[in-house]
């Protein structure tokens, strides 16, 4: 079976993945109906899809700095600290008593 690294070596007529069809197809049941599913050949035989360059280890260009992910509720909770959150919950009436969660 060909791999992403081998994909540039195959022509459409001798591809071991799609056997020249340009697509991979199979029958799959869906909601009681047998449907034919088709995907473009990952070897590039279909002409409109190929493995991304990064998956072929052919990336030359290095990106700049990786963008920082957006800050959400988790980041805010980590910033203010667990002690502050525990005290706030106690002030709002949540019980901070020790609870026994053993499986006895």
PDB file of C-alpha atoms in Angstrom:
ATOM      1  CA  UNK A   1       0.000   0.000   0.000  1.00  0.00           C
ATOM      2  CA  UNK A   2       1.304   3.453  -0.869  1.00  0.00           C
ATOM      3  CA  UNK A   3       1.976   6.085   1.738  1.00  0.00           C
ATOM      4  CA  UNK A   4       1.893   9.876   1.671  1.00  0.00           C
ATOM      5  CA  UNK A   5       5.602   9.894   0.919  1.00  0.00           C
ATOM      6  CA  UNK A   6       5.015   7.646  -2.100  1.00  0.00           C
ATOM      7  CA  UNK A   7       2.106   9.676  -3.491  1.00  0.00           C
ATOM      8  CA  UNK A   8       4.170  11.659  -6.007  1.00  0.00           C
ATOM      9  CA  UNK A   9       5.346   8.404  -7.611  1.00  0.00           C
ATOM     10  CA  UNK A  10       1.942   7.134  -8.682  1.00  0.00           C
ATOM     11  CA  UNK A  11       0.127   7.950 -11.864  1.00  0.00           C
ATOM     12  CA  UNK A  12      -3.637   7.603 -11.858  1.00  0.00           C
ATOM     13  CA  UNK A  13      -3.623   4.398 -13.924  1.00  0.00           C
ATOM     14  CA  UNK A  14      -1.247   2.442 -11.663  1.00  0.00           C
ATOM     15  CA  UNK A  15      -2.234   3.709  -8.208  1.00  0.00           C
ATOM     16  CA  UNK A  16      -2.576   0.801  -5.753  1.00  0.00           C
ATOM     17  CA  UNK A  17      -4.988   2.813  -3.590  1.00  0.00           C
ATOM     18  CA  UNK A  18      -7.708   3.775  -6.072  1.00  0.00           C
ATOM     19  CA  UNK A  19      -6.752   1.515  -9.023  1.00  0.00           C
ATOM     20  CA  UNK A  20      -7.014   4.439 -11.420  1.00  0.00           C
ATOM     21  CA  UNK A  21     -10.476   5.626 -10.359  1.00  0.00           C
ATOM     22  CA  UNK A  22      -9.232   8.792  -8.636  1.00  0.00           C
ATOM     23  CA  UNK A  23     -11.488   8.114  -5.645  1.00  0.00           C
ATOM     24  CA  UNK A  24     -11.680   5.605  -2.808  1.00  0.00           C
ATOM     25  CA  UNK A  25     -15.208   4.232  -2.510  1.00  0.00           C
ATOM     26  CA  UNK A  26     -17.021   1.785  -0.246  1.00  0.00           C
ATOM     27  CA  UNK A  27     -20.539   0.838   0.828  1.00  0.00           C
ATOM     28  CA  UNK A  28     -21.598   1.965   4.286  1.00  0.00           C
ATOM     29  CA  UNK A  29     -24.950   1.517   6.077  1.00  0.00           C
ATOM     30  CA  UNK A  30     -26.552   4.756   7.211  1.00  0.00           C
ATOM     31  CA  UNK A  31     -30.048   4.970   8.721  1.00  0.00           C
ATOM     32  CA  UNK A  32     -31.064   1.618   7.248  1.00  0.00           C
ATOM     33  CA  UNK A  33     -29.834   2.485   3.737  1.00  0.00           C
ATOM     34  CA  UNK A  34     -26.663   1.199   2.111  1.00  0.00           C
ATOM     35  CA  UNK A  35     -24.855   4.277   0.757  1.00  0.00           C
ATOM     36  CA  UNK A  36     -21.788   4.539  -1.438  1.00  0.00           C
ATOM     37  CA  UNK A  37     -19.161   6.759   0.171  1.00  0.00           C
ATOM     38  CA  UNK A  38     -16.431   8.287  -1.996  1.00  0.00           C
ATOM     39  CA  UNK A  39     -13.324  10.259  -1.026  1.00  0.00           C
ATOM     40  CA  UNK A  40     -10.629  11.679  -3.306  1.00  0.00           C
ATOM     41  CA  UNK A  41      -7.590   9.436  -3.544  1.00  0.00           C
ATOM     42  CA  UNK A  42      -4.961  10.590  -1.020  1.00  0.00           C
ATOM     43  CA  UNK A  43      -2.247   9.782  -3.564  1.00  0.00           C
ATOM     44  CA  UNK A  44      -3.425  12.791  -5.592  1.00  0.00           C
ATOM     45  CA  UNK A  45      -4.847  10.805  -8.507  1.00  0.00           C
ATOM     46  CA  UNK A  46      -8.149  12.673  -8.409  1.00  0.00           C
ATOM     47  CA  UNK A  47      -6.397  15.943  -9.137  1.00  0.00           C
ATOM     48  CA  UNK A  48      -8.107  17.995  -6.462  1.00  0.00           C
ATOM     49  CA  UNK A  49      -6.793  16.667  -3.149  1.00  0.00           C
ATOM     50  CA  UNK A  50      -3.365  15.635  -1.909  1.00  0.00           C
ATOM     51  CA  UNK A  51      -1.804  15.124   1.480  1.00  0.00           C
ATOM     52  CA  UNK A  52      -0.754  18.493   2.909  1.00  0.00           C
ATOM     53  CA  UNK A  53       2.934  19.270   2.564  1.00  0.00           C
ATOM     54  CA  UNK A  54       3.386  19.091   6.318  1.00  0.00           C
ATOM     55  CA  UNK A  55       2.305  15.446   6.307  1.00  0.00           C
ATOM     56  CA  UNK A  56       4.835  14.686   3.576  1.00  0.00           C
ATOM     57  CA  UNK A  57       7.740  16.233   5.544  1.00  0.00           C
ATOM     58  CA  UNK A  58       8.190  18.733   2.718  1.00  0.00           C
ATOM     59  CA  UNK A  59       7.672  21.959   4.653  1.00  0.00           C
ATOM     60  CA  UNK A  60      10.520  24.413   4.155  1.00  0.00           C
ATOM     61  CA  UNK A  61       9.050  27.634   5.482  1.00  0.00           C
ATOM     62  CA  UNK A  62       8.994  28.196   9.229  1.00  0.00           C
ATOM     63  CA  UNK A  63       6.092  30.131  10.653  1.00  0.00           C
ATOM     64  CA  UNK A  64       6.728  33.089  12.906  1.00  0.00           C
ATOM     65  CA  UNK A  65       5.607  33.035  16.479  1.00  0.00           C
ATOM     66  CA  UNK A  66       2.715  30.749  17.257  1.00  0.00           C
ATOM     67  CA  UNK A  67      -0.330  32.884  18.068  1.00  0.00           C
ATOM     68  CA  UNK A  68      -1.445  32.814  21.676  1.00  0.00           C
ATOM     69  CA  UNK A  69      -4.708  30.989  22.236  1.00  0.00           C
ATOM     70  CA  UNK A  70      -7.680  33.079  23.360  1.00  0.00           C
ATOM     71  CA  UNK A  71      -8.064  33.327  27.120  1.00  0.00           C
ATOM     72  CA  UNK A  72     -11.250  31.821  28.517  1.00  0.00           C
ATOM     73  CA  UNK A  73     -12.843  30.988  31.849  1.00  0.00           C
ATOM     74  CA  UNK A  74     -10.206  28.401  32.718  1.00  0.00           C
ATOM     75  CA  UNK A  75      -7.395  30.904  32.265  1.00  0.00           C
ATOM     76  CA  UNK A  76      -9.273  33.445  34.395  1.00  0.00           C
ATOM     77  CA  UNK A  77      -9.817  30.865  37.159  1.00  0.00           C
ATOM     78  CA  UNK A  78      -6.143  29.924  37.093  1.00  0.00           C
ATOM     79  CA  UNK A  79      -5.163  33.578  37.276  1.00  0.00           C
ATOM     80  CA  UNK A  80      -7.255  34.406  40.359  1.00  0.00           C
ATOM     81  CA  UNK A  81      -6.414  31.185  42.190  1.00  0.00           C
ATOM     82  CA  UNK A  82      -8.297  28.376  43.891  1.00  0.00           C
ATOM     83  CA  UNK A  83      -8.236  29.983  47.334  1.00  0.00           C
ATOM     84  CA  UNK A  84     -10.135  33.053  46.081  1.00  0.00           C
ATOM     85  CA  UNK A  85     -12.737  30.848  44.366  1.00  0.00           C
ATOM     86  CA  UNK A  86     -13.181  28.670  47.492  1.00  0.00           C
ATOM     87  CA  UNK A  87     -13.675  31.730  49.705  1.00  0.00           C
ATOM     88  CA  UNK A  88     -16.124  33.292  47.246  1.00  0.00           C
ATOM     89  CA  UNK A  89     -18.194  30.102  47.130  1.00  0.00           C
ATOM     90  CA  UNK A  90     -18.284  29.983  50.934  1.00  0.00           C
ATOM     91  CA  UNK A  91     -19.477  33.616  51.059  1.00  0.00           C
ATOM     92  CA  UNK A  92     -22.238  32.766  48.583  1.00  0.00           C
ATOM     93  CA  UNK A  93     -23.477  29.985  50.844  1.00  0.00           C
ATOM     94  CA  UNK A  94     -21.943  26.891  49.332  1.00  0.00           C
ATOM     95  CA  UNK A  95     -20.972  24.367  52.010  1.00  0.00           C
ATOM     96  CA  UNK A  96     -17.241  23.828  52.252  1.00  0.00           C
ATOM     97  CA  UNK A  97     -17.599  20.994  54.773  1.00  0.00           C
ATOM     98  CA  UNK A  98     -15.717  17.781  54.255  1.00  0.00           C
ATOM     99  CA  UNK A  99     -17.778  15.312  52.250  1.00  0.00           C
ATOM    100  CA  UNK A 100     -17.223  11.567  52.352  1.00  0.00           C
ATOM    101  CA  UNK A 101     -17.189  10.165  48.809  1.00  0.00           C
ATOM    102  CA  UNK A 102     -15.928   6.695  49.746  1.00  0.00           C
ATOM    103  CA  UNK A 103     -17.482   3.637  48.104  1.00  0.00           C
ATOM    104  CA  UNK A 104     -18.287   1.844  51.354  1.00  0.00           C
TER     105      UNK A 104
END
